[in-house]
XYZ file of C-alpha atoms in Angstrom:
697
model
C 67.625 -13.797 14.119
C 66.117 -11.836 16.966
C 63.069 -10.385 15.355
C 62.460 -14.030 13.629
C 62.732 -15.340 17.184
C 59.960 -12.824 18.481
C 57.476 -13.618 15.535
C 57.852 -17.667 16.443
C 57.008 -16.468 20.207
C 54.084 -14.635 19.356
C 52.624 -17.474 17.475
C 53.911 -20.320 20.471
C 52.121 -17.736 22.750
C 49.033 -17.641 20.434
C 49.095 -21.472 20.286
C 49.498 -21.709 23.963
C 46.725 -19.114 24.207
C 44.126 -20.897 22.249
C 44.993 -24.067 24.255
C 44.620 -22.704 27.312
C 41.161 -21.401 26.553
C 40.335 -24.886 25.422
C 40.380 -25.471 29.439
C 36.687 -24.774 30.841
C 38.026 -22.546 33.626
C 40.645 -20.725 31.902
C 38.001 -19.864 29.230
C 35.444 -18.678 31.884
C 37.775 -16.824 33.803
C 39.296 -15.207 31.036
C 35.354 -14.292 29.778
C 34.121 -13.242 32.800
C 37.364 -10.831 33.088
C 36.132 -9.128 29.722
C 33.011 -8.600 30.816
C 29.406 -8.974 30.188
C 28.707 -8.487 26.035
C 26.751 -5.421 24.657
C 24.657 -6.407 21.733
C 22.718 -3.505 21.986
C 24.424 -1.093 19.360
C 22.600 -1.894 16.259
C 19.414 -0.858 18.435
C 21.098 2.504 19.435
C 21.391 3.219 15.448
C 19.995 6.067 13.263
C 16.069 6.640 13.733
C 14.583 5.598 10.452
C 10.832 5.799 9.399
C 9.655 3.891 6.515
C 6.587 3.197 4.585
C 3.928 0.931 4.933
C 5.607 -1.401 2.402
C 9.184 -1.035 4.515
C 10.489 1.443 2.253
C 12.579 4.568 3.651
C 11.125 7.595 4.017
C 13.601 9.488 6.301
C 16.630 8.555 8.481
C 17.865 10.431 11.167
C 21.757 10.936 12.344
C 22.815 9.099 15.956
C 23.919 11.321 18.550
C 27.564 11.074 17.187
C 26.430 12.434 13.871
C 26.473 8.630 12.347
C 24.588 6.912 9.700
C 23.824 3.768 11.228
C 20.615 2.289 9.352
C 18.954 -1.098 10.659
C 19.661 -3.863 8.322
C 18.189 -7.511 7.725
C 19.152 -10.387 5.706
C 15.897 -10.623 4.086
C 16.730 -6.623 3.372
C 19.840 -7.367 1.563
C 20.074 -8.974 -2.282
C 21.589 -12.324 -1.145
C 24.417 -12.440 -3.799
C 26.173 -9.843 -1.164
C 25.828 -12.351 1.619
C 27.076 -15.219 -0.385
C 30.218 -13.410 -1.885
C 30.734 -11.830 1.565
C 31.050 -15.236 3.129
C 33.342 -15.985 -0.177
C 35.253 -13.177 0.439
C 36.065 -12.882 3.765
C 35.362 -15.934 5.795
C 35.101 -19.611 3.508
C 34.328 -21.560 6.594
C 32.055 -19.354 8.101
C 29.220 -22.499 8.546
C 31.979 -24.777 9.834
C 33.549 -23.016 12.843
C 31.959 -21.476 16.058
C 33.034 -18.148 15.732
C 36.998 -18.686 15.444
C 38.713 -20.611 12.247
C 41.666 -22.232 13.714
C 43.015 -22.898 10.797
C 43.057 -19.748 9.604
C 44.829 -18.046 12.550
C 47.698 -20.809 12.564
C 47.953 -19.816 8.409
C 48.134 -16.041 9.214
C 50.766 -16.307 11.701
C 52.904 -18.493 9.464
C 52.568 -15.263 7.259
C 53.425 -13.291 9.443
C 56.302 -15.225 10.185
C 57.261 -15.958 6.714
C 57.241 -12.818 5.411
C 57.661 -10.066 7.770
C 54.163 -8.551 7.509
C 50.669 -9.557 7.964
C 49.427 -10.952 4.615
C 46.086 -11.992 6.090
C 44.535 -11.599 9.597
C 42.810 -14.447 10.048
C 39.768 -13.142 11.434
C 36.306 -14.427 10.902
C 33.143 -12.812 9.947
C 32.235 -13.352 13.837
C 35.569 -11.858 14.898
C 34.884 -8.847 13.004
C 32.034 -8.267 14.459
C 33.565 -8.526 17.872
C 35.780 -5.717 16.907
C 33.066 -3.735 15.573
C 30.989 -4.496 18.858
C 34.201 -3.464 21.082
C 36.462 -1.375 19.066
C 40.403 -1.004 20.462
C 42.924 0.924 18.967
C 45.689 -1.431 19.422
C 46.724 -4.416 17.396
C 47.731 -6.785 20.244
C 47.825 -10.385 21.205
C 45.509 -9.610 24.034
C 43.473 -7.794 21.757
C 43.387 -10.896 19.429
C 42.414 -13.285 22.421
C 39.840 -10.902 23.190
C 37.872 -11.173 19.757
C 38.410 -15.046 19.419
C 36.541 -15.327 23.192
C 33.461 -12.388 21.932
C 33.617 -14.517 18.919
C 32.805 -17.433 20.061
C 30.450 -15.784 22.651
C 28.686 -13.757 19.866
C 27.853 -16.868 17.874
C 26.467 -18.872 21.308
C 23.960 -16.059 21.843
C 22.894 -15.355 18.057
C 24.028 -17.628 16.103
C 25.197 -17.139 12.538
C 21.961 -15.549 11.380
C 22.715 -13.245 13.789
C 26.480 -12.469 13.383
C 25.540 -11.441 9.512
C 22.797 -9.349 10.906
C 25.343 -7.712 13.509
C 27.721 -7.127 10.341
C 25.281 -5.794 7.976
C 24.419 -3.185 10.751
C 27.946 -2.234 11.875
C 30.059 -2.726 8.948
C 32.122 0.509 8.210
C 31.818 2.345 4.985
C 33.453 5.165 5.285
C 33.105 8.661 6.831
C 30.202 8.436 8.656
C 28.229 5.732 7.006
C 27.613 2.693 9.045
C 25.910 -0.653 7.711
C 25.294 -1.731 4.274
C 21.715 -0.052 4.119
C 23.503 3.109 4.519
C 26.167 2.598 2.081
C 23.994 1.616 -0.702
C 21.483 4.577 -0.425
C 24.561 6.816 -0.227
C 26.729 5.570 -2.690
C 24.010 3.660 -5.203
C 20.894 6.031 -4.332
C 18.915 2.346 -3.519
C 18.239 -0.071 -1.327
C 20.664 -2.856 -0.552
C 17.753 -5.520 -1.636
C 18.734 -3.853 -5.152
C 21.902 -4.114 -5.729
C 24.252 -5.394 -8.818
C 26.873 -7.682 -9.072
C 29.351 -4.666 -9.355
C 27.877 -2.469 -6.740
C 27.804 -5.550 -3.936
C 31.449 -7.006 -4.465
C 32.242 -3.014 -4.083
C 30.624 -3.163 -0.621
C 31.959 -6.486 0.073
C 35.276 -4.659 -0.504
C 35.084 -1.174 1.507
C 35.135 -2.731 5.285
C 38.504 -3.867 5.090
C 39.807 -0.454 4.493
C 36.483 2.144 4.294
C 38.574 5.611 4.449
C 41.288 4.716 1.174
C 38.501 2.898 -0.339
C 35.643 5.213 -0.387
C 34.392 5.799 -4.027
C 33.692 9.217 -3.287
C 37.158 10.059 -2.647
C 39.359 7.493 -3.916
C 37.656 5.908 -7.138
C 40.773 4.154 -8.616
C 41.314 2.346 -5.216
C 37.473 1.608 -5.224
C 37.761 0.051 -8.301
C 40.801 -2.218 -7.662
C 39.394 -3.403 -4.323
C 36.160 -4.223 -6.464
C 37.675 -5.998 -9.064
C 39.655 -8.091 -6.527
C 36.207 -9.431 -4.638
C 35.097 -9.910 -8.479
C 37.987 -12.274 -9.288
C 38.069 -14.070 -5.843
C 34.246 -15.179 -6.141
C 34.428 -15.651 -9.748
C 37.079 -18.397 -8.689
C 34.583 -19.662 -6.191
C 32.131 -20.171 -8.734
C 29.092 -17.355 -7.557
C 29.681 -15.909 -10.893
C 30.458 -16.268 -14.456
C 33.908 -15.322 -16.292
C 31.300 -13.118 -18.529
C 29.794 -11.599 -15.603
C 33.266 -10.686 -13.869
C 33.964 -9.125 -16.941
C 31.283 -7.291 -17.497
C 31.212 -6.202 -13.417
C 34.371 -4.787 -14.261
C 33.235 -2.418 -16.767
C 30.505 -0.679 -14.244
C 32.310 2.957 -13.585
C 32.535 3.460 -9.704
C 30.306 6.609 -8.980
C 32.138 9.640 -7.105
C 29.101 10.744 -5.696
C 27.887 10.317 -2.206
C 23.909 10.780 -2.386
C 21.530 12.795 0.450
C 19.425 10.210 2.107
C 15.814 10.244 1.532
C 13.883 13.293 2.864
C 10.303 12.113 2.220
C 6.957 13.036 4.459
C 9.302 15.341 6.803
C 6.512 16.855 8.693
C 4.988 12.782 9.240
C 8.122 11.607 9.897
C 8.942 14.423 12.630
C 5.930 13.737 14.119
C 6.516 9.981 14.380
C 9.637 10.540 16.148
C 7.939 13.186 18.681
C 5.297 10.558 19.237
C 7.937 7.587 20.169
C 11.648 9.646 20.619
C 13.257 6.208 21.801
C 11.915 4.012 19.144
C 14.734 3.380 16.018
C 12.326 2.317 13.380
C 8.949 4.100 12.594
C 6.484 2.284 10.555
C 3.872 4.425 8.796
C 0.829 3.899 6.598
C 2.184 6.334 4.071
C 3.080 4.926 0.692
C 6.482 6.174 -0.061
C 5.780 5.606 -4.132
C 2.824 8.244 -4.144
C 4.129 10.514 -1.194
C 7.316 11.220 -3.677
C 4.840 11.571 -6.357
C 2.990 14.264 -4.277
C 5.303 16.200 -3.002
C 6.504 17.058 -6.555
C 3.321 18.053 -7.841
C 2.994 20.343 -4.811
C 6.101 21.639 -5.127
C 5.556 22.484 -9.052
C 2.003 23.594 -8.203
C 3.260 26.157 -5.628
C 5.747 27.183 -7.727
C 3.107 28.029 -10.825
C 0.983 30.184 -8.943
C 3.393 32.517 -7.409
C 5.979 33.359 -4.594
C 6.255 32.754 -1.057
C 3.113 29.921 -1.986
C 2.901 26.437 -0.289
C 0.937 23.911 -1.100
C -0.761 20.588 0.998
C -1.742 17.124 -0.110
C -3.652 14.720 2.385
C -4.575 11.033 0.450
C -7.132 8.946 2.781
C -7.689 5.078 2.138
C -11.079 5.626 2.713
C -11.890 2.153 4.066
C -9.211 1.818 6.644
C -9.127 5.846 7.394
C -5.094 5.170 6.703
C -2.997 8.119 5.237
C -1.607 7.075 2.146
C 0.412 10.269 1.217
C 1.068 13.547 3.767
C 2.407 16.404 2.149
C 2.362 19.304 4.656
C 4.348 22.273 2.594
C 5.414 22.816 -1.010
C 9.285 22.387 -0.468
C 10.484 21.739 3.654
C 13.137 23.440 3.379
C 11.875 26.340 1.727
C 12.482 29.756 4.697
C 10.131 31.727 2.168
C 7.644 29.510 1.895
C 7.571 28.558 5.597
C 8.150 25.199 4.595
C 7.937 23.511 7.960
C 4.800 24.488 8.512
C 2.608 21.782 8.146
C -0.854 23.068 6.613
C -2.740 20.294 6.984
C -2.767 20.776 10.703
C -2.985 24.730 10.072
C -5.916 26.411 11.144
C -7.775 27.724 7.838
C -11.001 29.089 6.092
C -12.736 26.772 4.663
C -14.462 28.938 2.355
C -17.260 26.625 0.151
C -16.051 23.578 1.132
C -18.496 23.194 3.795
C -21.600 23.445 1.824
C -21.846 19.999 1.116
C -22.527 19.463 4.867
C -25.189 22.089 4.734
C -27.136 20.084 1.800
C -26.513 16.892 3.674
C -28.734 18.306 6.658
C -31.266 19.630 5.037
C -31.552 16.413 2.573
C -31.490 14.548 5.930
C -33.973 16.675 7.875
C -36.368 16.347 5.171
C -36.082 20.240 4.525
C -35.077 19.752 0.885
C -34.270 16.731 -2.208
C -31.699 17.392 -4.725
C -34.265 18.204 -7.037
C -35.892 20.977 -4.688
C -36.203 23.557 -6.306
C -34.261 27.003 -4.302
C -34.195 30.664 -5.092
C -31.000 32.232 -5.767
C -31.990 35.928 -5.325
C -30.618 38.932 -3.547
C -31.865 38.049 0.329
C -31.343 40.351 3.469
C -30.805 38.447 7.101
C -31.085 41.364 9.028
C -27.801 43.130 8.517
C -26.273 40.107 6.340
C -26.498 39.982 2.815
C -24.747 36.988 1.031
C -23.488 37.561 -2.690
C -22.598 34.879 -5.219
C -18.912 34.756 -5.731
C -19.642 36.079 -9.418
C -22.383 38.662 -7.738
C -24.952 37.305 -10.251
C -28.067 35.500 -9.853
C -29.521 32.185 -11.227
C -33.289 32.498 -10.518
C -34.689 29.348 -9.054
C -32.209 26.280 -9.456
C -32.433 22.728 -7.842
C -30.570 21.897 -4.981
C -28.412 19.634 -7.173
C -27.611 22.830 -9.559
C -27.096 24.949 -6.609
C -24.353 22.909 -4.940
C -22.514 21.810 -8.416
C -22.195 25.943 -9.185
C -21.257 26.454 -5.394
C -23.983 28.928 -5.254
C -24.045 31.043 -2.342
C -27.686 32.510 -1.598
C -29.329 28.737 -1.840
C -26.703 27.658 0.422
C -27.263 30.048 3.223
C -31.115 29.901 2.662
C -31.266 26.304 4.054
C -28.631 27.179 6.736
C -30.897 29.627 8.075
C -33.864 26.997 8.488
C -31.519 24.269 9.449
C -29.653 26.352 12.156
C -25.735 27.308 12.035
C -25.462 25.806 15.958
C -26.837 22.594 14.545
C -24.110 22.414 11.621
C -21.432 23.182 13.684
C -22.398 20.891 16.575
C -22.696 18.090 13.457
C -19.420 18.476 12.312
C -17.972 18.996 15.649
C -19.597 15.447 16.650
C -18.118 14.277 13.311
C -14.670 14.924 15.096
C -13.412 18.298 13.357
C -11.658 20.536 15.193
C -13.924 24.172 14.770
C -12.429 27.312 15.448
C -14.641 30.536 15.935
C -14.216 33.564 17.613
C -14.953 34.257 20.889
C -16.961 37.779 20.235
C -20.102 36.695 19.075
C -22.731 33.927 18.648
C -21.781 31.892 15.253
C -24.079 33.168 12.094
C -25.008 32.194 8.770
C -21.419 33.070 7.815
C -20.279 30.081 9.062
C -21.155 28.347 6.075
C -19.506 30.384 3.559
C -16.056 29.820 5.482
C -16.564 32.197 8.369
C -14.355 29.701 10.660
C -11.395 27.532 10.685
C -10.533 24.327 10.459
C -7.978 21.931 9.588
C -7.154 20.500 5.959
C -7.211 17.209 7.673
C -10.271 17.665 9.349
C -11.882 18.532 6.391
C -10.308 15.240 4.449
C -11.941 13.051 7.078
C -15.276 14.624 6.900
C -15.166 13.933 3.062
C -14.094 10.493 3.667
C -16.902 10.138 5.935
C -19.387 11.244 2.816
C -17.783 8.512 0.471
C -18.703 6.130 3.125
C -22.343 6.675 3.629
C -22.108 9.463 6.200
C -19.436 7.388 8.944
C -16.287 9.116 9.492
C -13.104 7.390 9.381
C -10.393 8.504 12.148
C -7.285 8.757 10.277
C -4.064 6.748 10.691
C -0.372 7.144 9.914
C 1.442 5.078 12.387
C 1.152 1.010 11.071
C 1.100 0.423 15.212
C -2.365 2.622 15.447
C -3.757 0.345 12.659
C -3.269 -2.667 14.565
C -5.568 -1.479 17.399
C -9.072 -1.827 17.947
C -10.500 0.745 16.186
C -13.145 3.911 17.630
C -16.314 3.619 17.004
C -17.003 5.809 13.522
C -18.635 9.049 14.127
C -21.489 10.602 11.807
C -21.623 13.246 9.205
C -24.568 12.267 7.785
C -26.796 9.521 7.281
C -26.662 7.037 4.379
C -29.474 8.610 2.091
C -28.300 12.419 2.512
C -24.766 11.050 2.043
C -25.310 9.246 -1.099
C -27.449 12.523 -2.570
C -24.463 14.781 -1.827
C -22.033 12.328 -3.645
C -24.119 12.099 -6.599
C -24.263 15.911 -6.353
C -20.916 16.209 -6.494
C -19.908 13.684 -8.888
C -21.547 15.969 -11.644
C -19.625 19.064 -10.566
C -18.247 20.308 -13.776
C -13.826 19.249 -13.718
C -11.440 21.781 -14.395
C -10.117 22.161 -18.215
C -9.027 18.882 -19.927
C -9.676 16.894 -16.858
C -12.309 13.850 -17.069
C -15.909 14.296 -15.473
C -17.782 12.123 -13.525
C -14.891 10.265 -12.266
C -14.724 11.553 -8.880
C -16.970 13.559 -6.622
C -15.647 17.051 -5.749
C -15.729 20.256 -4.215
C -13.721 23.759 -3.877
C -13.416 26.617 -1.882
C -11.808 29.980 -1.991
C -11.624 31.667 1.551
C -12.169 35.415 1.951
C -9.890 37.624 0.325
C -8.146 35.167 -1.919
C -6.218 33.410 1.173
C -6.761 30.003 0.488
C -7.718 27.830 -1.865
C -9.258 24.238 -1.259
C -9.903 21.403 -3.691
C -11.125 18.146 -2.099
C -12.843 14.939 -3.889
C -13.356 11.250 -3.201
C -14.356 7.888 -4.748
C -15.570 5.073 -3.260
C -11.509 3.693 -2.181
C -10.330 6.790 -1.680
C -10.310 10.772 -0.788
C -7.688 13.754 -1.470
C -7.417 17.118 -0.245
C -5.830 20.008 -1.541
C -4.194 23.193 -0.359
C -2.863 26.131 -1.582
C -1.916 29.541 0.044
C 0.137 31.471 1.758
C 1.154 29.927 5.408
C 1.230 33.954 6.680
C -2.069 34.218 5.795
C -1.581 36.601 3.075
C -3.971 37.314 -0.278
C -3.117 36.323 -3.453
C -5.001 37.954 -5.866
C -6.489 34.892 -8.390
C -6.090 32.422 -5.913
C -9.252 30.394 -6.908
C -10.143 27.265 -5.822
C -11.709 25.841 -8.597
C -8.805 27.176 -10.708
C -5.679 26.724 -8.544
C -6.370 23.674 -6.287
C -9.107 21.661 -8.757
C -6.291 20.980 -11.345
C -4.327 19.861 -8.490
C -6.694 17.302 -7.265
C -7.386 15.299 -10.857
C -3.667 15.349 -11.232
C -3.155 13.882 -7.751
C -6.310 11.558 -8.662
C -4.486 10.420 -12.103
C -1.289 9.682 -10.211
C -3.109 7.726 -7.626
C -4.138 5.406 -10.365
C -7.228 2.620 -10.079
C -10.680 2.848 -11.068
C -13.094 5.489 -9.905
C -15.961 3.074 -8.297
C -19.103 4.589 -6.494
C -21.445 2.659 -3.886
C -24.927 1.846 -5.122
C -27.636 3.892 -4.001
C -28.752 3.052 -0.430
C -32.230 1.513 0.497
C -35.085 4.371 0.020
C -33.232 6.802 -1.878
C -35.949 8.807 -4.327
C -34.940 9.570 -7.649
C -37.487 11.458 -9.011
C -37.886 14.829 -10.935
C -39.210 18.015 -9.048
C -42.724 17.802 -10.440
C -42.839 14.185 -8.837
C -41.694 14.970 -5.739
C -43.907 15.088 -2.827
C -45.152 18.703 -2.938
C -43.427 19.448 0.024
C -40.545 19.283 -1.291
C -40.888 20.522 -4.763
C -39.859 24.092 -3.821
C -38.149 25.409 -0.465
C -39.500 28.674 0.659
C -37.798 29.448 3.757
C -40.284 32.895 4.188
C -43.513 30.486 3.599
C -42.220 27.840 6.287
C -41.680 31.142 9.022
C -45.174 32.082 7.568
C -46.712 29.069 8.702
C -45.145 28.902 11.882
C -46.790 31.979 12.739
C -50.291 30.837 11.368
C -50.571 27.803 13.512
C -51.844 27.577 16.935
C -48.873 25.469 17.435
C -45.625 24.946 15.459
C -45.040 21.850 13.782
C -43.276 19.178 16.330
C -42.379 15.875 16.194
C -44.081 14.307 19.526
C -42.868 10.667 19.520
C -40.479 9.272 19.564
C -38.692 12.214 21.335
C -35.271 13.492 20.260
C -32.586 11.232 21.371
C -34.747 8.379 22.602
C -33.464 4.717 23.186
C -36.692 2.854 21.575
C -36.598 -1.019 22.392
C -38.822 -2.330 19.678
C -37.203 -6.033 20.252
C -35.122 -5.881 16.973
C -32.448 -8.120 18.560
C -34.593 -10.705 19.713
C -34.904 -13.272 16.605
C -38.507 -13.232 16.539
C -39.385 -9.564 16.483
C -41.890 -9.759 13.454
C -42.654 -6.862 12.160
C -42.090 -4.064 14.859
C -42.905 -1.127 13.935
C -42.276 2.447 15.283
C -44.850 4.930 15.545
C -44.687 8.257 14.494
C -46.631 11.576 16.197
C -46.799 15.146 15.466
C -48.717 18.056 16.604
C -49.071 21.463 14.508
C -48.451 22.462 11.172
C -50.116 22.700 8.242
C -51.280 19.221 6.218
C -50.809 17.602 4.574
C -47.470 16.402 6.148
C -44.729 14.384 5.156
C -42.751 12.030 7.190
C -39.422 11.325 5.833
C -37.261 8.544 7.770
C -33.030 8.651 6.742
C -33.758 10.779 3.746
C -36.398 8.820 2.057
C -40.149 10.063 2.415
C -42.884 7.033 3.851
C -45.515 7.209 1.257
C -47.299 10.487 -0.130
C -48.189 13.280 2.360
C -50.956 12.596 4.677
C -53.623 14.873 6.435
C -53.597 12.567 9.440
C -50.230 13.668 11.870
C -49.016 9.830 12.913
C -48.352 6.881 10.724
C -45.835 3.717 11.619
C -42.453 2.956 10.448
C -41.125 -0.574 9.904
C -37.427 -0.435 10.658
C -34.740 -2.818 8.557
C -32.893 -3.417 11.656
C -31.414 -1.697 15.268
C -29.509 1.417 14.881
C -29.803 5.086 14.914
C -32.360 6.500 12.667
C -33.393 9.970 11.834
C -37.036 10.895 11.611
C -38.359 14.215 10.033
C -41.353 15.930 8.892
C -42.317 18.759 6.627
C -45.748 20.329 6.521
C -47.298 22.024 2.942
C -45.760 25.268 3.948
C -42.073 23.901 4.404
C -41.800 24.145 8.159
C -40.034 20.933 9.394
C -39.231 19.079 12.626
C -36.331 16.454 13.292
C -35.524 13.752 15.747
C -32.366 11.184 16.211
C -33.671 8.037 17.960
C -31.695 4.632 18.452
C -33.440 1.616 17.790
C -33.193 -1.387 20.099
């Protein structure tokens, strides 16, 4: 009798308390006694890194070691929301945080049965308990939940209540929130839940430890089936769907969370350590595919090998895939080192930029004949990779075959300092020895550069010479883009791209689909392959992070097949931009005489035999010339061109295209097609050249 009286007293006390809270003064006083309501718990959850479409790349535990991943209603299967409300809080849309009828029913059942049959808690009251957990189950704790529930609904509304529940509900172990539970138990995002999976996740928070499917599959199945029966009774699913869902097995596995793009993810966390959601420009599907490709490729080559792959959207500069190593967790392969940002010797991958400068300055044309023969430059005697010599070859063939001697011959004419200045001005961080001035060996990889910078430079070739700033954070993509830096003029870039598109592909790979170049560093330490089409650029590196030599590590044999495989996985067509204006498509025999054959010795002799060396005297290098091009009625504004010295006839070249036929006169003029920068070059009959860059306004 005493027990029954005590229960009746508790029910009466609850009723009186609710009545008291209905009095505004009592309500406000009790609400103040609880202190301010803190709704920030979801913001203190796991830091997550997501791709361009919101797909999870990587998540990190909280400081307490818990997985609390943010989730919103739009990211969850709507059936789960409907099943949750039907099972937990049928009058959710009708009450204001507290279901008085459910509370009285619960109290009556407690009195009648001597135990708690139903708790009477609304979803909002459950959220209040999750926000302010208490160990005791007392009348005071229940009253606190009631007050907080009303306050929560006043603050965030019904939609906010659901969002809080989705982020905070317990699912066993260190899992909090539906997203963490769905990934851990089913390996999928909660947007793609089946009926059976949704029912299990509705049931778990009621008793998360005793119903964990990885430990107690029988209890999990029974709880899931109870939810299925309840929601079938409410008409949310049909009887057939209910029976089929009950046949689904309950998985006993707890899956690992995704660890895609670990290097890019950690870089994002370091940049904004207090931020919860980090949105990258990467594509999770492509990233996963490229990580698998890198791991399999490195394993095929040998032990202690790593691989790096970078994929770029040429138009925006956004990085679509960033694979820093073959296996992030491999100690043997130093997987924690991001090899896209490591300084390595690039081998022959800089040759296209030597040729671009030669084309731009008028020293050569793709069909200009070059000599591939033994040559000494002081004590330096370069050799081709296969130790053989081709004789006279066109610049096109020399670059496609990656011949060393013609490239060095052109670099000797251009000057290593000019090449390095152009690379640095385009944004590449070049590492050189402090012991000596840069020599011709820089053209064959005698310097250090990052794969990331190489990828940007090649993307510049695909964009007509305009090098994009690479972007990995979506927040950066929304910022005003800096003015692109230039690696070469449009005509020269198109020449190089056209040549590289004709390079022979690896065995069994399609020809002509991408423009690409390979490179092998001295001592077989690095293998590179970098390719592009109009839309994308992909850069591949394979080697040992400790810089150890690997016999047989040749770019064409090891890295090129990976590059073509990567483009196949990327999918899509392989378009190339049309040739820009002023491109000269010609046979060698039809070129202006000075461009038919390049001879550095002849150029040098010519300089010594003329009273004054060949030089452009107007416009001077770096000048800004106002031709009135920004004014509507500027007419045929002409730029006067004057030179001195040299051996006539002289050929003027603007932006890589000759201005008519060789002319014995040392002055002419050119009509520009608009304001901007222009590269003006001149070449004489003996092969001597000069070049200036001017800005026309």
